[in-house]
XYZ file of C-alpha atoms in Angstrom:
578
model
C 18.792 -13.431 -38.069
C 18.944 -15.849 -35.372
C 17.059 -15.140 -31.916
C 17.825 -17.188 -29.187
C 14.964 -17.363 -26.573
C 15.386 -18.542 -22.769
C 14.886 -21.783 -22.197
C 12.495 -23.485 -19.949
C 10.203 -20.391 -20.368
C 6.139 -21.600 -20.863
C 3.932 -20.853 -23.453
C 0.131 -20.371 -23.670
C -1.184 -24.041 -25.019
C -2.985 -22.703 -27.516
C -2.580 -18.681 -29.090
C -6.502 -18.631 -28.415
C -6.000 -19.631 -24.631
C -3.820 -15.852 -24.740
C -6.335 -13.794 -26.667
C -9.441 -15.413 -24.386
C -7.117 -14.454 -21.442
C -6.578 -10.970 -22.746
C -10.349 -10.352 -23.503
C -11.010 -11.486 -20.191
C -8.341 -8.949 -18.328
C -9.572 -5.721 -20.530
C -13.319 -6.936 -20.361
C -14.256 -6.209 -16.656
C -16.548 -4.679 -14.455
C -15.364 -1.064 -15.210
C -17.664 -2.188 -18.969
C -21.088 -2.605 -16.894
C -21.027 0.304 -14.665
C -18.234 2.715 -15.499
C -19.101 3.176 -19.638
C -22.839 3.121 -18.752
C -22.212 5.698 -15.632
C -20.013 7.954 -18.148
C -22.697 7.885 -21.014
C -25.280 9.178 -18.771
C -23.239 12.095 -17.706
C -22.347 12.984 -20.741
C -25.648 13.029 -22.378
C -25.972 9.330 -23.532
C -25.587 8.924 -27.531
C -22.786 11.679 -27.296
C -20.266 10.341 -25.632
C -19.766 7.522 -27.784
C -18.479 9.589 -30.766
C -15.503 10.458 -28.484
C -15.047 7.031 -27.105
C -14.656 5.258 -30.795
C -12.496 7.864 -31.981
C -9.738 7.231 -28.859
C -10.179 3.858 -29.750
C -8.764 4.357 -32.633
C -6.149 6.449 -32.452
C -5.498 5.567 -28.079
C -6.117 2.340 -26.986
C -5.682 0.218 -30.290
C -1.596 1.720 -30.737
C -0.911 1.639 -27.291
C -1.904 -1.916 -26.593
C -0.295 -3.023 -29.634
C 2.789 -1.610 -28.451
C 2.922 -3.382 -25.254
C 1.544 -6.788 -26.617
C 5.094 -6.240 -29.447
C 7.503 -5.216 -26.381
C 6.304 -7.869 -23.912
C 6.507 -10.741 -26.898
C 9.560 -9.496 -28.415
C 11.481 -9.477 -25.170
C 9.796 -12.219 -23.441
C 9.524 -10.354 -19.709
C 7.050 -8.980 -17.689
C 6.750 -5.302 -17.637
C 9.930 -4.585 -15.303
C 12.481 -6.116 -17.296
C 10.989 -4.918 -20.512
C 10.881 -1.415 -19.099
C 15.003 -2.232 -17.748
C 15.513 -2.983 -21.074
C 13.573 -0.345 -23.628
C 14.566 2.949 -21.355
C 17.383 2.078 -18.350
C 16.675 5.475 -16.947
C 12.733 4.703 -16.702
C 12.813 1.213 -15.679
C 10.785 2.242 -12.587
C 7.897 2.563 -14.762
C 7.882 -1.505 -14.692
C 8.579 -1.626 -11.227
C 5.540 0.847 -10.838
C 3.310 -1.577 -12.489
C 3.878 -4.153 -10.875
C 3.261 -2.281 -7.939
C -0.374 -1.059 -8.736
C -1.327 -3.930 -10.025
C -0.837 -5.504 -6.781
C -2.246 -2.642 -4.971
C -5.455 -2.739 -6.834
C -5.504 -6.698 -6.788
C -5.562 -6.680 -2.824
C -9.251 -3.825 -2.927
C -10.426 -5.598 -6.355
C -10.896 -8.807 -4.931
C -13.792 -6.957 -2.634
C -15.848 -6.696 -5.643
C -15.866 -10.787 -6.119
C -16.274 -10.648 -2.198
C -19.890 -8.440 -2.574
C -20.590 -10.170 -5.654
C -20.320 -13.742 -3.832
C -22.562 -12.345 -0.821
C -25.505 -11.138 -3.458
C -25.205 -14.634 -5.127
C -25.728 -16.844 -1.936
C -28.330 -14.124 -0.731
C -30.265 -14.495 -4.024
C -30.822 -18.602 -3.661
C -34.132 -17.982 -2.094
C -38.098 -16.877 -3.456
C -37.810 -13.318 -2.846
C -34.572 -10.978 -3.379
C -33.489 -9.248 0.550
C -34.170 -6.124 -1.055
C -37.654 -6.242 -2.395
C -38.695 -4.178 0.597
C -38.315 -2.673 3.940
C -39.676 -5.362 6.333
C -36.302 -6.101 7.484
C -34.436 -5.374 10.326
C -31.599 -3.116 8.832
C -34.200 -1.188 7.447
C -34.664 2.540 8.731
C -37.661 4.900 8.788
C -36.893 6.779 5.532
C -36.481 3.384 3.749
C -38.684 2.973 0.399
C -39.166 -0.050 -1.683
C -39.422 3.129 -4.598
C -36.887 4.832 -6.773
C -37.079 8.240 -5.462
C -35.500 11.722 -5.747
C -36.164 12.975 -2.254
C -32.399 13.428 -0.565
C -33.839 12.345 3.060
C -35.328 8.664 2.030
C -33.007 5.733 0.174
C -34.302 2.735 -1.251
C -34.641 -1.148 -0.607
C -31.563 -1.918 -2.112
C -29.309 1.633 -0.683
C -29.967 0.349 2.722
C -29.082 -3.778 2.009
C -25.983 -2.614 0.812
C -25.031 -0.561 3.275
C -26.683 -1.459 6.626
C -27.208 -5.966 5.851
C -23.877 -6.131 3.113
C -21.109 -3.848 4.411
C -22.766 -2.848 7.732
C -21.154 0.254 7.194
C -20.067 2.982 10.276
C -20.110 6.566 9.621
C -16.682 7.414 8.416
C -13.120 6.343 8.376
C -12.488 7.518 11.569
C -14.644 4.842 12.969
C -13.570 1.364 11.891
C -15.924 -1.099 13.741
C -15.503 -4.686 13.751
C -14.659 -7.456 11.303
C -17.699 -8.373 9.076
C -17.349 -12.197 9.258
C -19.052 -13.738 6.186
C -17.323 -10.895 3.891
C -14.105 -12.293 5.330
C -14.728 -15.830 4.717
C -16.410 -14.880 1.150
C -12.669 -12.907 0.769
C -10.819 -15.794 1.749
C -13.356 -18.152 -0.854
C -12.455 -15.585 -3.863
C -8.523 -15.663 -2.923
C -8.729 -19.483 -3.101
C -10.673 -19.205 -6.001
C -8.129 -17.500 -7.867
C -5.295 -19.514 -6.482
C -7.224 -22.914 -8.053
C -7.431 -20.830 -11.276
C -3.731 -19.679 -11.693
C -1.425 -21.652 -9.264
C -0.494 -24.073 -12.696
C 0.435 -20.426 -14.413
C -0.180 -20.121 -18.202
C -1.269 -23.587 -18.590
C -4.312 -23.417 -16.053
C -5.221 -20.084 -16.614
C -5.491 -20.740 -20.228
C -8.156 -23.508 -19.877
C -10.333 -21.657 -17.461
C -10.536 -18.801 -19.441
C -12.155 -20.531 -21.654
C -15.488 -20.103 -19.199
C -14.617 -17.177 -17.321
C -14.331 -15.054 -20.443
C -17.297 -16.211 -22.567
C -19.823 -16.736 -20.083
C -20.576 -13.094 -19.115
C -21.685 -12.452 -22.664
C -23.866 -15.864 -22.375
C -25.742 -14.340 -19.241
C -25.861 -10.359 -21.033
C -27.076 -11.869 -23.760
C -30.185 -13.283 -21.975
C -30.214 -10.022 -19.425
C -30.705 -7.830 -23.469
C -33.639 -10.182 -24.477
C -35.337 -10.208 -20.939
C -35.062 -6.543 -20.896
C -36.025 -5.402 -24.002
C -39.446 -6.591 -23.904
C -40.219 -4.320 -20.533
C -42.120 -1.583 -21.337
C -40.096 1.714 -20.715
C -36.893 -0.148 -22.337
C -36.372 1.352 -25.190
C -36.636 5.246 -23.540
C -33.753 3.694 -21.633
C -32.386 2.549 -25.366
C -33.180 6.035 -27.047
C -31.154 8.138 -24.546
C -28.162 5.166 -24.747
C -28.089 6.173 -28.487
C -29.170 9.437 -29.372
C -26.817 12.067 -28.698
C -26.933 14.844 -27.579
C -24.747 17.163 -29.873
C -24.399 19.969 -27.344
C -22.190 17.888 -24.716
C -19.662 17.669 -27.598
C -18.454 21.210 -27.206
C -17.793 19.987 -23.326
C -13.827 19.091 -23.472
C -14.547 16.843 -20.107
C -16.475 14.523 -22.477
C -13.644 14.120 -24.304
C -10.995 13.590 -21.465
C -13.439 10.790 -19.984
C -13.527 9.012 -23.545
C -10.069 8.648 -23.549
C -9.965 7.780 -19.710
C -12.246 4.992 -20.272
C -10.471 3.656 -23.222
C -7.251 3.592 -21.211
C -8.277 2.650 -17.909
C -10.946 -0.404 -19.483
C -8.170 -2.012 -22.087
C -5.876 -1.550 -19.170
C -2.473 0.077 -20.836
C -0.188 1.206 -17.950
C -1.085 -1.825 -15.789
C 1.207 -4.152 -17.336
C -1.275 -7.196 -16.862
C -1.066 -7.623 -20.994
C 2.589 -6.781 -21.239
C 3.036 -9.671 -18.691
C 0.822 -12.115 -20.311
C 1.964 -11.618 -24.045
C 5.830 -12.688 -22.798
C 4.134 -16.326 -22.432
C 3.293 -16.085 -26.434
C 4.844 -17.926 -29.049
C 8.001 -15.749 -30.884
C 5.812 -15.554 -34.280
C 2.653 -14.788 -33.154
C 0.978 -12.296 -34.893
C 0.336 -9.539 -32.218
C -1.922 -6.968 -34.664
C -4.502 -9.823 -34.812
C -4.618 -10.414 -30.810
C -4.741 -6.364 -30.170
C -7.769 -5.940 -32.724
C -9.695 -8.918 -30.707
C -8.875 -7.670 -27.455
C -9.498 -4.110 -27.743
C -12.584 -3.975 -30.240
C -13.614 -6.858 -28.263
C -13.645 -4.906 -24.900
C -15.340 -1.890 -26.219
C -18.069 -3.518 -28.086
C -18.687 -6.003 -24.609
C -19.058 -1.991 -23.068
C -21.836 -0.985 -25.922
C -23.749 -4.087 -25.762
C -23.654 -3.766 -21.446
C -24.990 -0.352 -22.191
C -27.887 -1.322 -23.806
C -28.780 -4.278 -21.479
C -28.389 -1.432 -18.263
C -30.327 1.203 -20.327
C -32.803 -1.045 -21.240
C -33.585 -1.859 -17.384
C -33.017 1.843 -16.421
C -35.682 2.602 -19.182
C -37.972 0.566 -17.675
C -37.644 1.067 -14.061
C -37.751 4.814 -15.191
C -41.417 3.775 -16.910
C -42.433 2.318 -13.151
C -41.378 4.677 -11.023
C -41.843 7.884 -13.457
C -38.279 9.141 -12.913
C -37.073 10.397 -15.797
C -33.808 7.876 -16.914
C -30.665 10.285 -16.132
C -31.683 10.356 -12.939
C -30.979 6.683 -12.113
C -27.643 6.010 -13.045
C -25.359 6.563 -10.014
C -21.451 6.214 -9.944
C -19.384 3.582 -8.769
C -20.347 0.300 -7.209
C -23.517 1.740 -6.946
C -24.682 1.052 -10.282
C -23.892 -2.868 -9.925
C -24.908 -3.167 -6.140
C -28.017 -0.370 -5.798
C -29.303 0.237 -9.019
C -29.540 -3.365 -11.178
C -30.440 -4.888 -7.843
C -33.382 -2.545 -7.775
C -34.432 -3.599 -11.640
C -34.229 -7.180 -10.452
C -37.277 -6.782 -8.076
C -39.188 -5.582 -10.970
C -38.636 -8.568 -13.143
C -39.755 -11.917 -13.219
C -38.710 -14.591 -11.432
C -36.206 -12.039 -9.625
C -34.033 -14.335 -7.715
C -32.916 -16.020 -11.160
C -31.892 -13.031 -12.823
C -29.956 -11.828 -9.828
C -28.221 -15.123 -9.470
C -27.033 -15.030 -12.650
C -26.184 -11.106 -13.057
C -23.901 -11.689 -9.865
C -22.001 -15.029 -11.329
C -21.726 -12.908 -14.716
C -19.904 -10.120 -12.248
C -17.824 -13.195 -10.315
C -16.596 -14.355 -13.933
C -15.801 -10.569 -15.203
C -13.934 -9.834 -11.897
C -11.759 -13.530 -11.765
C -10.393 -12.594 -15.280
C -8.763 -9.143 -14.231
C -8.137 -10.565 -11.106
C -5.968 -13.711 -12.476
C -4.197 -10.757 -14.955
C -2.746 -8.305 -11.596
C -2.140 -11.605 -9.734
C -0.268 -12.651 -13.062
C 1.859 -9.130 -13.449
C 3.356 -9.720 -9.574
C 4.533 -13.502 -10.195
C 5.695 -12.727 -13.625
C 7.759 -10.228 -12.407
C 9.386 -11.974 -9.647
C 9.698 -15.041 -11.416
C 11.908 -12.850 -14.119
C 14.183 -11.023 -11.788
C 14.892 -13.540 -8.639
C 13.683 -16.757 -10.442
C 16.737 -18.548 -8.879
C 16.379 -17.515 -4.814
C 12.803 -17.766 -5.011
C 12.597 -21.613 -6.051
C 15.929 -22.036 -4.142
C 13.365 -21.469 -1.438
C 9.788 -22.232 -2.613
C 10.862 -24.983 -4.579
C 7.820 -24.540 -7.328
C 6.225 -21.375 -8.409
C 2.957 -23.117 -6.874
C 4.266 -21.416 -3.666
C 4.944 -18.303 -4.979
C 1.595 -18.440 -6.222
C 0.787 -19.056 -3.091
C 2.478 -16.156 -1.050
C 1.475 -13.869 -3.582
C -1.841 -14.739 -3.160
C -1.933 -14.616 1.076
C 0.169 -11.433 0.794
C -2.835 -9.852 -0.963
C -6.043 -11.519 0.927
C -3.985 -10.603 4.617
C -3.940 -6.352 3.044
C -7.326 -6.735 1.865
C -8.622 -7.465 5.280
C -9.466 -3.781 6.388
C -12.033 -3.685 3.429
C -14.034 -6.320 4.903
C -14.488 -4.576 8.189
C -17.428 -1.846 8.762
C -14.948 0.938 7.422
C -14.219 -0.640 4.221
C -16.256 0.841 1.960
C -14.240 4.129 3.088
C -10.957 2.015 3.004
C -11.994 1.080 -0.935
C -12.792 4.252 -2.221
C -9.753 5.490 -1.065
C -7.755 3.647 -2.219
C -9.309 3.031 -5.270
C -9.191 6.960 -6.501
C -5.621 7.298 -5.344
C -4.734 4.613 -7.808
C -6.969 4.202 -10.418
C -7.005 8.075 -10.760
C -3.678 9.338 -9.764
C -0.938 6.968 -10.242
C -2.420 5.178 -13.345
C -2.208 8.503 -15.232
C 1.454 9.071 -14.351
C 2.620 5.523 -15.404
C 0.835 5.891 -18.335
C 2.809 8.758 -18.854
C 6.055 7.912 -18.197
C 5.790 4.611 -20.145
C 4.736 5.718 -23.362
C 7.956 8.335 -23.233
C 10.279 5.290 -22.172
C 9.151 3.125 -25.433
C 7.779 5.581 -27.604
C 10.372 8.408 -27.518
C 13.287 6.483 -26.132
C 13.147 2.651 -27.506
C 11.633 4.195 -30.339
C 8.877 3.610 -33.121
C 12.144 2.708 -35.556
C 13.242 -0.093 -33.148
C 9.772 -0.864 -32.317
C 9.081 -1.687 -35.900
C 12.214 -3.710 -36.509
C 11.166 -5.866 -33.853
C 7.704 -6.313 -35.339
C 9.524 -7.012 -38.395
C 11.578 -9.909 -36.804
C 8.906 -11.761 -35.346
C 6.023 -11.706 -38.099
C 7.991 -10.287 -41.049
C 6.083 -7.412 -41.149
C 6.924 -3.634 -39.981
C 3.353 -1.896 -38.561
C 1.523 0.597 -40.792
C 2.095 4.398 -41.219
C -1.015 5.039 -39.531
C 0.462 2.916 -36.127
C 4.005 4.804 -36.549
C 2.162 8.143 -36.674
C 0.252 7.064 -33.462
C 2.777 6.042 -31.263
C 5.114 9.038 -32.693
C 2.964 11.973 -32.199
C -0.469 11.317 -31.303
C -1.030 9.032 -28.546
C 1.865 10.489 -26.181
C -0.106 14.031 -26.886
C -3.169 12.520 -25.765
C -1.519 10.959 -22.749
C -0.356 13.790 -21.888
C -3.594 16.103 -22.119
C -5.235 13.274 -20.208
C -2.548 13.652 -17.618
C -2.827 17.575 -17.518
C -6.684 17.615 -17.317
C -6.301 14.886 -14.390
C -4.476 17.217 -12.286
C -6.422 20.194 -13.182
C -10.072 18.881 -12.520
C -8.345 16.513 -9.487
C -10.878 16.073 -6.681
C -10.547 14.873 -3.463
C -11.761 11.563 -2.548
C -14.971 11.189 -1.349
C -18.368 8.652 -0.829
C -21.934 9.832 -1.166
C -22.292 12.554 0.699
C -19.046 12.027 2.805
C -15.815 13.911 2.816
C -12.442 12.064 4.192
C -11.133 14.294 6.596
C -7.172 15.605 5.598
C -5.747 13.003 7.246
C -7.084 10.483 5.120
C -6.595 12.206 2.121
C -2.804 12.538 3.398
C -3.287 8.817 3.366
C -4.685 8.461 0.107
C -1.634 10.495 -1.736
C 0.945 7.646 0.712
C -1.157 4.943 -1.398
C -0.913 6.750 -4.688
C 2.902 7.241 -4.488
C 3.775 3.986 -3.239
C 3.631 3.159 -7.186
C 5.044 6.746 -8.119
C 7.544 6.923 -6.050
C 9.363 3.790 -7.759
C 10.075 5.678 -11.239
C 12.655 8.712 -9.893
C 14.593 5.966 -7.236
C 14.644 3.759 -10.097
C 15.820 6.541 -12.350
C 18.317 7.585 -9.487
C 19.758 4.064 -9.401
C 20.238 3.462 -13.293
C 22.548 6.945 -12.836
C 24.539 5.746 -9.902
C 25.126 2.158 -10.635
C 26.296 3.745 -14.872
C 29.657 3.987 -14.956
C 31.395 7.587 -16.053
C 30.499 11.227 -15.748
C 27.042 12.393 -15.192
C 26.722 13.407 -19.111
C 28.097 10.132 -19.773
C 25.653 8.532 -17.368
C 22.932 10.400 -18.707
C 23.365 9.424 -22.157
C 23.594 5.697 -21.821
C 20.696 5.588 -19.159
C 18.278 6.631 -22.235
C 19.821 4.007 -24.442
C 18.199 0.981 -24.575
C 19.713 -2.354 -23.733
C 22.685 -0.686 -22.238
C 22.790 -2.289 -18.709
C 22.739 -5.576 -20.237
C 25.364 -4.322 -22.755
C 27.674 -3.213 -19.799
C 29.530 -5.814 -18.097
C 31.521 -3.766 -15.898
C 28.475 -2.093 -14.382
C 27.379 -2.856 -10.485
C 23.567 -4.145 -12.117
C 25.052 -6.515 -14.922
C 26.825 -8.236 -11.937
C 24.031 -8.108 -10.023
C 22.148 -9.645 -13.097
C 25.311 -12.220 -13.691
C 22.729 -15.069 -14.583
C 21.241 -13.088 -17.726
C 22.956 -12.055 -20.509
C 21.733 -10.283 -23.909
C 23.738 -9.379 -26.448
C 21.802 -6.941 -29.493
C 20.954 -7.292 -32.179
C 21.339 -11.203 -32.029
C 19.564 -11.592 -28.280
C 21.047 -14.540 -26.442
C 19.758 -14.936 -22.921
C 22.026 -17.613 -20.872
C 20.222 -19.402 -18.184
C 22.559 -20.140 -14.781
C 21.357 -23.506 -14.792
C 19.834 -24.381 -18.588
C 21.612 -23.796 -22.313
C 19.402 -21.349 -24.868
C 17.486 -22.844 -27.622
C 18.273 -21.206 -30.906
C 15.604 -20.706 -33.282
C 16.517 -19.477 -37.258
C 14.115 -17.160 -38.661
């Protein structure tokens, strides 16, 4: 068979350059305090029996579908989508756009991360007690359970870090040094990526193995505190009761999904820069065994500390962990004052967080170029000239939205917006995009392309999973989503309606992109409605039709099926015989 790929299209330097860069977008900071958060609430040892088995059968077939559709097709997720299922091609669209929805708040984490780096360069940590002037009365240097006092590190995150006003309603001023620390981790990922491929692939070479370098030493620091290995014990002893608890079971497979990332399209994306042959099996099995055994080994390292401040303070340990940013930003800056020579450790921890956050930043960052780069490649460096300056824009575009987070509301502003999409809209995609390749592309067509490219078709055990069981799962995940849905809120606030109102506007400006899509596919197919129907669930077929208002619109690609020959306005295609 002869495959004919576009020409001009780059390629990772090396295949390890892609499976570093893949480890680095699925490992992230959702492994140190999400996994640990989720083991604690579901009685420690106990929910790991869940979270191996989805795994398995969840996140292993699912990423291994998307690594085969973005390398077999060679596009970022919104042609690919365009191409497996015409009438769902809005699911690519959709990732694209949460991915650069969640790329414009996630870059606040790198932004607090930077700010307890620089504060850290010093002989004792900000937070070691209350002598300071943010401090209030009910401050304590102590971990405590009384409701009406907060600790060192509560009240240096938010009165000295975010500075933080009441609620949403009040916004406050711009926080300076988070804006220029913003502006320092935009350029920083700029520097990283503006080459593409070929400059991402040598800094992930630091980005994604250092982290483990610095856990590593965090493991052998804390083991030796006495305390650590309570901490250790409830990490891996179940309890057997929580099993019976079917929310255990729906936040295994959450985690699984929401940590290797399926749904975002960042891997899709990535995987189109691979070599034709590459065998995609090998680079799933890294990426996702890789990611969850980075979340065990973090578990132990923030048990281990929890253990011991638990031994200190005589709080028993599931009464430490807290959820979200929390657990990076209150609680392990807590353990830090407790250790020696504090202000080393927390330097470190905090350029371990700065490398975990730059890799699934370059990834979203990647997903929005890619896409643009595959649909209006011609316009845009008509205009831009080099896809430096797309880069570029991309890159302002995002640091100019995330400027409300670095004001004294924007710890309200990021939790919003980070449950309306990492909660809502994720689940839908999801959804929707293992219908469009599963059901509609197909596990038969699926396999042949598996076939074509490394001359082997995927096991039973893979056809099973993307037949039956993993678009089950998604869709139990999906129905226990909307069932336990709560509305957003931090601490001990509640966003008023209005905000909430807001927070559904954020969610469906990714939603809302798979019905217009949908509508479009059935108004730009030519023939009846059953006629238009039919062909928009068959794959390949705007490309096929050449009378149809989107080929035109398309006039500079061509593919032809089953031999795929993409024409370039301006280059001939390279032929390859396999």
């Amino acid at each position: 068979m002869a495959v004919e790929v576009e020409a001009g299209r780059p390629t990772w330097s090396r295949q390890i350059e892609f499976t570093l860069a893949g480890i680095g977008c699925a490992v992230g900071l959702g492994n140190i305090w999400r996994f640990p958060y989720l083991c604690y609430r579901s009685g420690g040892g106990a929910f790991l029996v869940p979270y191996l088995l989805m795994l398995v059968v969840l996140g292993i077939p699912l990423l291994h579908m998307e690594l085969t559709l973005g390398q077999y097709l060679r596009r970022g997720p919104v042609l690919a989508l365009t191409k497996a299922c015409p009438l769902l091609k809005g699911v690519g669209m959709a990732t694209v756009a949460i991915s650069f929805i969640m790329c414009t708040y996630y870059n606040i984490i790198i932004t607090w991360a930077l700010y307890y780096m620089f504060s850290s360069f010093r002989s004792e940590l900000l937070w070691e007690n209350c002598n300071n002037t943010w401090n209030t009365a009910n401050c304590t240097d102590q971990v405590t359970n009384s409701t009406s006092a907060s600790t060192a590190s509560q009240q240096f995150f938010n009165f000295k870090v975010l500075e933080r006003t009441s609620g949403v309603e009040e916004t406050g001023t711009l926080r300076w040094e988070l804006f220029l620390l913003l502006l320092l981790a935009w350029i920083l990922v700029y520097l990283c990526i503006f080459k593409g491929v070929k400059s991402t692939g040598k800094v992930v070479y630091f980005t994604a193995l250092f982290p483990y370098v610095i856990l590593l030493a965090l493991l052998i620091n804390n083991v030796q505190l006495p305390g650590a290995i309570d901490g250790i014990r409830f990490f891996i002893i179940p309890e057997w009761d929580k099993l019976l608890n079917v929310e255990v079971w729906i936040n295994a497979a959450a985690q699984i999904f929401n940590s290797i990332g399926i749904g975002f399209g960042s891997l899709m994306a990535m995987s189109s820069y691979n070599n034709f042959n590459n065998n995609v099996l090998k680079d799933t099995l890294a990426i996702s065994i890789t990611n969850s055994l980075t979340s065990i080994f973090a578990g132990f390292v923030i048990f281990s500390a929890f253990g011991y401040m638990s031994h200190l303070q005589n709080v028993p340990v599931s009464e430490i962990a807290v959820d979200g940013p929390g657990l990076v930003f209150v609680v392990y800056p807590q353990a830090f004052v407790t250790m020696p020579v504090a202000p080393l450790w927390a330097v470190l921890f905090f350029f371990m967080l700065l490398c975990l956050g730059l890799d699934s930043q370059f990834a979203m960052v990647e997903v929005m170029v890619t896409s643009l780069l595959d649909s209006y490649s011609n316009p845009i460096l008509k205009h831009l000239k080099r896809k430096e300056f797309l880069v570029l824009a991309v890159c302002c575009a995002a640091f100019l939205l995330g400027i409300p987070h670095v004001m004294q509301v924007g710890i309200y502003v990021f939790q919003l917006m980070d449950h309306y999409t990492a909660i809502v809209s994720i689940m839908f995609l999801a959804f929707f995009e293992v219908v469009g390749v599963c059901w509609i592309y197909g596990v038969k067509r699926l396999s042949s392309n598996l076939l074509e490219m490394t001359g082997k078709r995927p096991n039973i055990f893979f056809r099973v999973c993307w037949w039956v069981i993993c678009p089950v799962l998604i869709t139990v995940i999906l129905v226990f989503s909307v069932i336990q849905f709560k509305p957003a809120r931090y601490e001990g606030y509640v966003y008023p309606p209005w905000a909430q109102a807001v927070g559904w506007l954020i969610a469906l400006a990714s939603i809302i992109w798979i019905p217009l899509a949908a509508a479009h596919t059935l108004w730009v197919l030519p023939g009846s409605f059953t006629q238009k129907l039919k062909k928009s669930i068959t794959p390949f077929s705007l490309d096929e039709d050449s009378e149809s208002p989107y080929y035109q619109q398309k006039g500079a690609i061509m593919e032809v099926i089953p031999n795929i020959t993409i024409i370039s306005s301006d280059k001939p295609p390279i032929q390859t015989n396999l």
